[in-house]
PDB file of C-alpha atoms in Angstrom:
ATOM      1  CA  UNK A1287     -15.432   9.836  -3.577  1.00  0.00           C
ATOM      2  CA  UNK A1288     -17.429   7.143  -5.130  1.00  0.00           C
ATOM      3  CA  UNK A1289     -20.875   7.495  -3.575  1.00  0.00           C
ATOM      4  CA  UNK A1290     -21.834   3.849  -3.134  1.00  0.00           C
ATOM      5  CA  UNK A1291     -18.678   3.428  -1.110  1.00  0.00           C
ATOM      6  CA  UNK A1292     -19.205   6.234   1.192  1.00  0.00           C
ATOM      7  CA  UNK A1293     -20.227   4.203   4.142  1.00  0.00           C
ATOM      8  CA  UNK A1294     -16.688   3.082   4.388  1.00  0.00           C
ATOM      9  CA  UNK A1295     -15.229   6.364   4.922  1.00  0.00           C
ATOM     10  CA  UNK A1296     -15.736   7.494   8.433  1.00  0.00           C
ATOM     11  CA  UNK A1297     -13.526   7.884  11.398  1.00  0.00           C
ATOM     12  CA  UNK A1298      -9.907   6.802  10.608  1.00  0.00           C
ATOM     13  CA  UNK A1299     -10.816   6.055   6.936  1.00  0.00           C
ATOM     14  CA  UNK A1300     -12.330   9.413   6.187  1.00  0.00           C
ATOM     15  CA  UNK A1301      -8.967  10.739   4.725  1.00  0.00           C
ATOM     16  CA  UNK A1302      -8.911   7.959   2.211  1.00  0.00           C
ATOM     17  CA  UNK A1303     -12.256   8.572   0.667  1.00  0.00           C
ATOM     18  CA  UNK A1304     -10.611  10.001  -2.595  1.00  0.00           C
ATOM     19  CA  UNK A1305      -8.326   7.125  -3.181  1.00  0.00           C
ATOM     20  CA  UNK A1306     -10.784   5.446  -5.595  1.00  0.00           C
ATOM     21  CA  UNK A1307     -12.535   7.437  -8.210  1.00  0.00           C
ATOM     22  CA  UNK A1308     -15.018   6.701 -11.170  1.00  0.00           C
ATOM     23  CA  UNK A1309     -14.057   7.873 -14.770  1.00  0.00           C
ATOM     24  CA  UNK A1310     -14.756  11.460 -15.369  1.00  0.00           C
ATOM     25  CA  UNK A1311     -13.694  12.663 -11.809  1.00  0.00           C
ATOM     26  CA  UNK A1312     -10.228  13.498 -12.881  1.00  0.00           C
ATOM     27  CA  UNK A1313      -9.219  15.629 -16.029  1.00  0.00           C
ATOM     28  CA  UNK A1314      -6.443  13.296 -17.030  1.00  0.00           C
ATOM     29  CA  UNK A1315      -4.996   9.868 -16.083  1.00  0.00           C
ATOM     30  CA  UNK A1316      -2.598   7.191 -17.060  1.00  0.00           C
ATOM     31  CA  UNK A1317      -3.725   3.882 -18.111  1.00  0.00           C
ATOM     32  CA  UNK A1318      -2.833   1.278 -15.344  1.00  0.00           C
ATOM     33  CA  UNK A1319      -1.216  -1.144 -17.827  1.00  0.00           C
ATOM     34  CA  UNK A1320       0.933   1.799 -18.915  1.00  0.00           C
ATOM     35  CA  UNK A1321       2.674   1.569 -15.633  1.00  0.00           C
ATOM     36  CA  UNK A1322       4.240  -1.568 -16.864  1.00  0.00           C
ATOM     37  CA  UNK A1323       5.714   0.226 -19.792  1.00  0.00           C
ATOM     38  CA  UNK A1324       9.381   1.210 -19.375  1.00  0.00           C
ATOM     39  CA  UNK A1325       9.242   4.852 -20.681  1.00  0.00           C
ATOM     40  CA  UNK A1326       5.861   5.794 -18.866  1.00  0.00           C
ATOM     41  CA  UNK A1327       7.081   4.596 -15.404  1.00  0.00           C
ATOM     42  CA  UNK A1328      10.489   6.223 -15.833  1.00  0.00           C
ATOM     43  CA  UNK A1329       8.901   9.634 -16.739  1.00  0.00           C
ATOM     44  CA  UNK A1330       6.829   9.333 -13.500  1.00  0.00           C
ATOM     45  CA  UNK A1331       9.973   8.599 -11.607  1.00  0.00           C
ATOM     46  CA  UNK A1332      11.791  11.649 -13.144  1.00  0.00           C
ATOM     47  CA  UNK A1333       8.821  13.744 -11.982  1.00  0.00           C
ATOM     48  CA  UNK A1334       8.822  12.327  -8.596  1.00  0.00           C
ATOM     49  CA  UNK A1335      12.566  12.932  -8.150  1.00  0.00           C
ATOM     50  CA  UNK A1336      11.992  16.534  -8.594  1.00  0.00           C
ATOM     51  CA  UNK A1337      10.069  16.448  -5.369  1.00  0.00           C
ATOM     52  CA  UNK A1338      13.036  14.939  -3.624  1.00  0.00           C
ATOM     53  CA  UNK A1339      16.092  16.389  -5.406  1.00  0.00           C
ATOM     54  CA  UNK A1340      19.243  14.388  -4.627  1.00  0.00           C
ATOM     55  CA  UNK A1341      17.297  11.399  -3.238  1.00  0.00           C
ATOM     56  CA  UNK A1342      18.443   7.919  -3.432  1.00  0.00           C
ATOM     57  CA  UNK A1343      16.979   6.106  -6.494  1.00  0.00           C
ATOM     58  CA  UNK A1344      15.880   3.033  -4.560  1.00  0.00           C
ATOM     59  CA  UNK A1345      14.137   5.175  -1.902  1.00  0.00           C
ATOM     60  CA  UNK A1346      12.428   7.270  -4.641  1.00  0.00           C
ATOM     61  CA  UNK A1347      10.928   4.009  -6.077  1.00  0.00           C
ATOM     62  CA  UNK A1348       9.830   2.711  -2.700  1.00  0.00           C
ATOM     63  CA  UNK A1349       8.239   6.064  -1.575  1.00  0.00           C
ATOM     64  CA  UNK A1350       6.386   6.281  -5.013  1.00  0.00           C
ATOM     65  CA  UNK A1351       5.077   2.666  -4.397  1.00  0.00           C
ATOM     66  CA  UNK A1352       3.982   3.701  -0.872  1.00  0.00           C
ATOM     67  CA  UNK A1353       1.929   6.677  -2.274  1.00  0.00           C
ATOM     68  CA  UNK A1354       0.512   4.170  -4.987  1.00  0.00           C
ATOM     69  CA  UNK A1355      -0.398   1.447  -2.496  1.00  0.00           C
ATOM     70  CA  UNK A1356      -1.876   3.823   0.083  1.00  0.00           C
ATOM     71  CA  UNK A1357      -4.307   5.084  -2.703  1.00  0.00           C
ATOM     72  CA  UNK A1358      -5.089   1.441  -3.857  1.00  0.00           C
ATOM     73  CA  UNK A1359      -4.972  -0.731  -0.775  1.00  0.00           C
ATOM     74  CA  UNK A1360      -6.623   1.238   2.013  1.00  0.00           C
ATOM     75  CA  UNK A1361      -9.996   2.229   0.346  1.00  0.00           C
ATOM     76  CA  UNK A1362     -10.206  -1.184  -1.629  1.00  0.00           C
ATOM     77  CA  UNK A1363      -9.554  -3.160   1.449  1.00  0.00           C
ATOM     78  CA  UNK A1364     -12.296  -0.802   3.430  1.00  0.00           C
ATOM     79  CA  UNK A1365     -14.760  -1.563   0.698  1.00  0.00           C
ATOM     80  CA  UNK A1366     -14.167  -5.381   0.984  1.00  0.00           C
ATOM     81  CA  UNK A1367     -14.277  -5.455   4.753  1.00  0.00           C
ATOM     82  CA  UNK A1368     -17.137  -3.071   5.427  1.00  0.00           C
ATOM     83  CA  UNK A1369     -19.319  -3.397   2.442  1.00  0.00           C
ATOM     84  CA  UNK A1370     -18.449  -6.714   0.863  1.00  0.00           C
ATOM     85  CA  UNK A1371     -17.651  -4.938  -2.464  1.00  0.00           C
ATOM     86  CA  UNK A1372     -15.873  -6.687  -5.272  1.00  0.00           C
ATOM     87  CA  UNK A1373     -13.992  -3.915  -6.983  1.00  0.00           C
ATOM     88  CA  UNK A1374     -12.324  -4.104 -10.507  1.00  0.00           C
ATOM     89  CA  UNK A1375      -9.062  -2.840  -9.415  1.00  0.00           C
ATOM     90  CA  UNK A1376      -6.946  -5.096 -11.665  1.00  0.00           C
ATOM     91  CA  UNK A1377      -3.905  -3.074 -12.989  1.00  0.00           C
ATOM     92  CA  UNK A1378      -5.193  -3.532 -16.700  1.00  0.00           C
ATOM     93  CA  UNK A1379      -8.706  -2.249 -15.625  1.00  0.00           C
ATOM     94  CA  UNK A1380      -7.873   0.730 -13.888  1.00  0.00           C
ATOM     95  CA  UNK A1381      -6.434   4.351 -14.661  1.00  0.00           C
ATOM     96  CA  UNK A1382      -4.219   6.334 -12.417  1.00  0.00           C
ATOM     97  CA  UNK A1383      -4.817   9.957 -11.485  1.00  0.00           C
ATOM     98  CA  UNK A1384      -1.505  11.728 -10.703  1.00  0.00           C
ATOM     99  CA  UNK A1385      -0.377  14.624  -8.617  1.00  0.00           C
ATOM    100  CA  UNK A1386       1.916  17.080 -10.208  1.00  0.00           C
ATOM    101  CA  UNK A1387       4.984  15.366  -8.785  1.00  0.00           C
ATOM    102  CA  UNK A1388       4.107  12.102 -10.334  1.00  0.00           C
ATOM    103  CA  UNK A1389       2.579  10.453  -7.330  1.00  0.00           C
ATOM    104  CA  UNK A1390      -0.601   8.509  -7.550  1.00  0.00           C
ATOM    105  CA  UNK A1391      -3.579  10.713  -6.490  1.00  0.00           C
ATOM    106  CA  UNK A1392      -6.208   8.234  -7.160  1.00  0.00           C
ATOM    107  CA  UNK A1393      -7.205   4.831  -8.708  1.00  0.00           C
ATOM    108  CA  UNK A1394      -9.904   5.185 -11.294  1.00  0.00           C
ATOM    109  CA  UNK A1395     -11.913   2.082 -11.564  1.00  0.00           C
ATOM    110  CA  UNK A1396     -14.437   1.372 -14.477  1.00  0.00           C
ATOM    111  CA  UNK A1397     -17.320   1.026 -12.028  1.00  0.00           C
ATOM    112  CA  UNK A1398     -18.224   0.652  -8.394  1.00  0.00           C
ATOM    113  CA  UNK A1399     -18.072  -3.116  -8.519  1.00  0.00           C
ATOM    114  CA  UNK A1400     -20.666  -5.813  -7.343  1.00  0.00           C
ATOM    115  CA  UNK A1401     -21.367  -7.604  -4.046  1.00  0.00           C
ATOM    116  CA  UNK A1402     -19.115 -10.390  -3.089  1.00  0.00           C
ATOM    117  CA  UNK A1403     -20.742 -13.685  -2.195  1.00  0.00           C
ATOM    118  CA  UNK A1404     -21.668 -13.558   1.569  1.00  0.00           C
ATOM    119  CA  UNK A1405     -19.040 -16.623   2.220  1.00  0.00           C
ATOM    120  CA  UNK A1406     -16.827 -15.781  -0.511  1.00  0.00           C
ATOM    121  CA  UNK A1407     -13.025 -16.527  -0.440  1.00  0.00           C
ATOM    122  CA  UNK A1408     -10.288 -15.002  -2.450  1.00  0.00           C
ATOM    123  CA  UNK A1409     -11.746 -11.417  -1.818  1.00  0.00           C
ATOM    124  CA  UNK A1410      -8.349  -9.915  -2.278  1.00  0.00           C
ATOM    125  CA  UNK A1411      -7.149 -11.684  -5.464  1.00  0.00           C
ATOM    126  CA  UNK A1412      -7.905  -8.754  -7.704  1.00  0.00           C
ATOM    127  CA  UNK A1413      -5.997  -6.403  -5.454  1.00  0.00           C
ATOM    128  CA  UNK A1414      -2.811  -8.367  -4.906  1.00  0.00           C
ATOM    129  CA  UNK A1415      -2.480 -10.990  -7.536  1.00  0.00           C
ATOM    130  CA  UNK A1416      -3.628  -8.819 -10.340  1.00  0.00           C
ATOM    131  CA  UNK A1417      -2.553  -5.219  -9.426  1.00  0.00           C
ATOM    132  CA  UNK A1418       0.169  -5.142  -6.735  1.00  0.00           C
ATOM    133  CA  UNK A1419       1.988  -8.372  -7.925  1.00  0.00           C
ATOM    134  CA  UNK A1420       2.314  -7.174 -11.635  1.00  0.00           C
ATOM    135  CA  UNK A1421       3.398  -3.721 -10.479  1.00  0.00           C
ATOM    136  CA  UNK A1422       5.998  -5.016  -7.900  1.00  0.00           C
ATOM    137  CA  UNK A1423       7.626  -7.308 -10.567  1.00  0.00           C
ATOM    138  CA  UNK A1424       7.912  -4.467 -12.967  1.00  0.00           C
ATOM    139  CA  UNK A1425       9.304  -1.927 -10.532  1.00  0.00           C
ATOM    140  CA  UNK A1426      11.760  -4.420  -9.229  1.00  0.00           C
ATOM    141  CA  UNK A1427      12.887  -5.347 -12.782  1.00  0.00           C
ATOM    142  CA  UNK A1428      13.349  -1.885 -14.089  1.00  0.00           C
ATOM    143  CA  UNK A1429      14.736  -0.118 -11.192  1.00  0.00           C
ATOM    144  CA  UNK A1430      16.611  -2.898  -9.465  1.00  0.00           C
ATOM    145  CA  UNK A1431      14.741  -2.441  -6.191  1.00  0.00           C
ATOM    146  CA  UNK A1432      14.239  -5.441  -3.982  1.00  0.00           C
ATOM    147  CA  UNK A1433      10.701  -6.991  -4.613  1.00  0.00           C
ATOM    148  CA  UNK A1434      10.632  -7.940  -0.803  1.00  0.00           C
ATOM    149  CA  UNK A1435      11.105  -4.148  -0.043  1.00  0.00           C
ATOM    150  CA  UNK A1436       8.105  -3.237  -2.248  1.00  0.00           C
ATOM    151  CA  UNK A1437       5.982  -6.185  -0.926  1.00  0.00           C
ATOM    152  CA  UNK A1438       6.844  -4.895   2.559  1.00  0.00           C
ATOM    153  CA  UNK A1439       5.360  -1.596   1.681  1.00  0.00           C
ATOM    154  CA  UNK A1440       2.229  -3.239   0.518  1.00  0.00           C
ATOM    155  CA  UNK A1441       2.020  -5.492   3.671  1.00  0.00           C
ATOM    156  CA  UNK A1442       2.625  -2.683   5.984  1.00  0.00           C
ATOM    157  CA  UNK A1443      -0.337  -0.613   4.478  1.00  0.00           C
ATOM    158  CA  UNK A1444      -2.577  -3.722   4.235  1.00  0.00           C
ATOM    159  CA  UNK A1445      -1.896  -4.747   7.826  1.00  0.00           C
ATOM    160  CA  UNK A1446      -2.508  -1.350   9.202  1.00  0.00           C
ATOM    161  CA  UNK A1447      -5.718  -1.107   7.328  1.00  0.00           C
ATOM    162  CA  UNK A1448      -6.947  -4.475   8.876  1.00  0.00           C
ATOM    163  CA  UNK A1449      -5.742  -3.261  12.213  1.00  0.00           C
ATOM    164  CA  UNK A1450      -7.951  -0.190  11.974  1.00  0.00           C
ATOM    165  CA  UNK A1451     -10.967  -1.896  10.443  1.00  0.00           C
ATOM    166  CA  UNK A1452     -10.937  -4.761  13.400  1.00  0.00           C
ATOM    167  CA  UNK A1453     -12.065  -2.310  15.855  1.00  0.00           C
ATOM    168  CA  UNK A1454     -15.107  -1.300  13.874  1.00  0.00           C
ATOM    169  CA  UNK A1455     -18.187  -3.456  14.565  1.00  0.00           C
ATOM    170  CA  UNK A1456     -19.254  -3.139  10.874  1.00  0.00           C
ATOM    171  CA  UNK A1457     -16.198  -5.172   9.744  1.00  0.00           C
ATOM    172  CA  UNK A1458     -16.809  -8.545   8.326  1.00  0.00           C
ATOM    173  CA  UNK A1459     -14.993 -11.140  10.394  1.00  0.00           C
ATOM    174  CA  UNK A1460     -14.482 -13.542   7.493  1.00  0.00           C
ATOM    175  CA  UNK A1461     -12.999 -10.819   5.377  1.00  0.00           C
ATOM    176  CA  UNK A1462     -10.654  -9.851   8.238  1.00  0.00           C
ATOM    177  CA  UNK A1463      -9.706 -13.314   8.857  1.00  0.00           C
ATOM    178  CA  UNK A1464      -8.960 -13.916   5.048  1.00  0.00           C
ATOM    179  CA  UNK A1465      -6.714 -10.735   5.051  1.00  0.00           C
ATOM    180  CA  UNK A1466      -4.821 -11.922   8.249  1.00  0.00           C
ATOM    181  CA  UNK A1467      -4.090 -15.408   6.377  1.00  0.00           C
ATOM    182  CA  UNK A1468      -2.615 -13.367   3.513  1.00  0.00           C
ATOM    183  CA  UNK A1469      -0.166 -11.706   6.018  1.00  0.00           C
ATOM    184  CA  UNK A1470       0.517 -14.915   8.139  1.00  0.00           C
ATOM    185  CA  UNK A1471       0.665 -17.828   5.671  1.00  0.00           C
ATOM    186  CA  UNK A1472       3.975 -18.976   4.236  1.00  0.00           C
ATOM    187  CA  UNK A1473       2.435 -20.017   0.942  1.00  0.00           C
ATOM    188  CA  UNK A1474      -0.559 -18.730  -1.038  1.00  0.00           C
ATOM    189  CA  UNK A1475      -3.573 -20.630  -2.241  1.00  0.00           C
ATOM    190  CA  UNK A1476      -1.778 -22.231  -5.160  1.00  0.00           C
ATOM    191  CA  UNK A1477       1.257 -23.425  -2.980  1.00  0.00           C
ATOM    192  CA  UNK A1478       3.539 -20.675  -4.044  1.00  0.00           C
ATOM    193  CA  UNK A1479       5.543 -18.780  -1.550  1.00  0.00           C
ATOM    194  CA  UNK A1480       3.583 -15.755  -0.097  1.00  0.00           C
ATOM    195  CA  UNK A1481       5.485 -12.599  -0.752  1.00  0.00           C
ATOM    196  CA  UNK A1482       3.757 -10.834   2.244  1.00  0.00           C
ATOM    197  CA  UNK A1483       4.395 -13.594   4.861  1.00  0.00           C
ATOM    198  CA  UNK A1484       5.968 -12.171   8.108  1.00  0.00           C
ATOM    199  CA  UNK A1485       6.803  -8.730   6.790  1.00  0.00           C
ATOM    200  CA  UNK A1486       4.976  -6.926   9.678  1.00  0.00           C
ATOM    201  CA  UNK A1487       5.416  -8.183  13.173  1.00  0.00           C
ATOM    202  CA  UNK A1488       4.454  -7.405  16.874  1.00  0.00           C
ATOM    203  CA  UNK A1489       7.330  -7.620  19.156  1.00  0.00           C
ATOM    204  CA  UNK A1490       7.963  -7.264  22.898  1.00  0.00           C
ATOM    205  CA  UNK A1491      10.171  -4.304  23.831  1.00  0.00           C
ATOM    206  CA  UNK A1492      10.647  -2.597  27.120  1.00  0.00           C
ATOM    207  CA  UNK A1493       7.474  -3.972  28.518  1.00  0.00           C
ATOM    208  CA  UNK A1494       5.385  -2.945  25.427  1.00  0.00           C
ATOM    209  CA  UNK A1495       4.315  -4.582  22.263  1.00  0.00           C
ATOM    210  CA  UNK A1496       5.707  -2.807  19.169  1.00  0.00           C
ATOM    211  CA  UNK A1497       4.683  -2.984  15.531  1.00  0.00           C
ATOM    212  CA  UNK A1498       7.634  -3.450  13.158  1.00  0.00           C
ATOM    213  CA  UNK A1499       8.409  -3.984   9.527  1.00  0.00           C
ATOM    214  CA  UNK A1500      10.818  -6.708   8.589  1.00  0.00           C
ATOM    215  CA  UNK A1501      12.298  -4.513   5.777  1.00  0.00           C
ATOM    216  CA  UNK A1502      13.283  -1.000   5.796  1.00  0.00           C
ATOM    217  CA  UNK A1503      11.484   1.099   3.251  1.00  0.00           C
ATOM    218  CA  UNK A1504      14.638   3.434   2.744  1.00  0.00           C
ATOM    219  CA  UNK A1505      12.548   6.699   3.081  1.00  0.00           C
ATOM    220  CA  UNK A1506      15.164   8.224   5.398  1.00  0.00           C
ATOM    221  CA  UNK A1507      17.283   8.428   2.250  1.00  0.00           C
ATOM    222  CA  UNK A1508      15.164  11.134   0.816  1.00  0.00           C
ATOM    223  CA  UNK A1509      15.869  14.693   1.743  1.00  0.00           C
ATOM    224  CA  UNK A1510      13.253  16.202   4.236  1.00  0.00           C
ATOM    225  CA  UNK A1511      11.943  12.847   5.125  1.00  0.00           C
ATOM    226  CA  UNK A1512      12.655  11.397   8.605  1.00  0.00           C
ATOM    227  CA  UNK A1513      12.855   7.822   9.779  1.00  0.00           C
ATOM    228  CA  UNK A1514       9.694   5.986  10.411  1.00  0.00           C
ATOM    229  CA  UNK A1515      10.588   5.632  14.102  1.00  0.00           C
ATOM    230  CA  UNK A1516       9.806   2.332  15.882  1.00  0.00           C
ATOM    231  CA  UNK A1517       8.384   0.614  12.987  1.00  0.00           C
ATOM    232  CA  UNK A1518      11.663   0.707  11.059  1.00  0.00           C
ATOM    233  CA  UNK A1519      13.798  -2.459  11.557  1.00  0.00           C
ATOM    234  CA  UNK A1520      16.982  -0.746  11.159  1.00  0.00           C
ATOM    235  CA  UNK A1521      16.616   2.839  12.144  1.00  0.00           C
ATOM    236  CA  UNK A1522      19.775   4.973  11.372  1.00  0.00           C
ATOM    237  CA  UNK A1523      22.074   5.506  14.207  1.00  0.00           C
ATOM    238  CA  UNK A1524      21.719   9.335  13.863  1.00  0.00           C
ATOM    239  CA  UNK A1525      17.918   9.068  14.320  1.00  0.00           C
ATOM    240  CA  UNK A1526      18.375   7.003  17.419  1.00  0.00           C
ATOM    241  CA  UNK A1527      20.826   9.453  19.009  1.00  0.00           C
ATOM    242  CA  UNK A1528      18.412  12.400  18.182  1.00  0.00           C
ATOM    243  CA  UNK A1529      15.158  10.673  19.185  1.00  0.00           C
ATOM    244  CA  UNK A1530      16.057   8.586  22.109  1.00  0.00           C
ATOM    245  CA  UNK A1531      14.249   5.145  22.719  1.00  0.00           C
ATOM    246  CA  UNK A1532      12.354   3.755  19.674  1.00  0.00           C
ATOM    247  CA  UNK A1533       8.623   4.050  20.242  1.00  0.00           C
ATOM    248  CA  UNK A1534       5.770   2.428  18.350  1.00  0.00           C
ATOM    249  CA  UNK A1535       4.626   4.187  15.189  1.00  0.00           C
ATOM    250  CA  UNK A1536       1.764   3.420  12.776  1.00  0.00           C
ATOM    251  CA  UNK A1537       2.328   4.687   9.460  1.00  0.00           C
ATOM    252  CA  UNK A1538       0.226   4.642   6.205  1.00  0.00           C
ATOM    253  CA  UNK A1539       2.445   6.270   3.533  1.00  0.00           C
TER     254      UNK A1539
END
């Protein structure tokens, strides 16, 4: 855990304290920019496929992206919302510590950042425009996975993080509002289509309000991994027959 960010990681967020790290905390790492190299990311996917032998290729890429976005988005968003930290998380600034199976274990940032202006905007530009966006484009292009599926993974994790932070009195209302705008606006600040718009919704069902993704992450196509439950927009018929009524689920990976 980065010492200056320690106040972020209590309660729900304690299990994400090691998602960000400083140089020297991990014995080896891959440069973030190397994830945009065809051979590097292919080798990682081959390693990851050994964790889920026989798994659907699209689902493997989707699940790998969820691991990566969980390590990246949750602690970075917590640092922005709780501490007003501007972290250098651009893909070409960071390194990636890996688990044995090729999944992201931590995002290694060059330093612990600086304070954001008290009334700053574009707090999340480094995170989404300069890390998530380039990585989504490369994964989609190399592996033929839908960009919308990958952005849905990112939006799901980001929306969950904002949801959890919103119940904490330490959260900055302006940062929370800016985050919600990223999820609810049809276009970004430059007038381009917003890739996260509408990808997580709250819908009425059987007298309840349920949280649901718009695009399935395909994780149920991996051996040993069940469907996400109520958050899945298209739960497999087999799951429905075994599990009964769809219930609300909040998932972070």
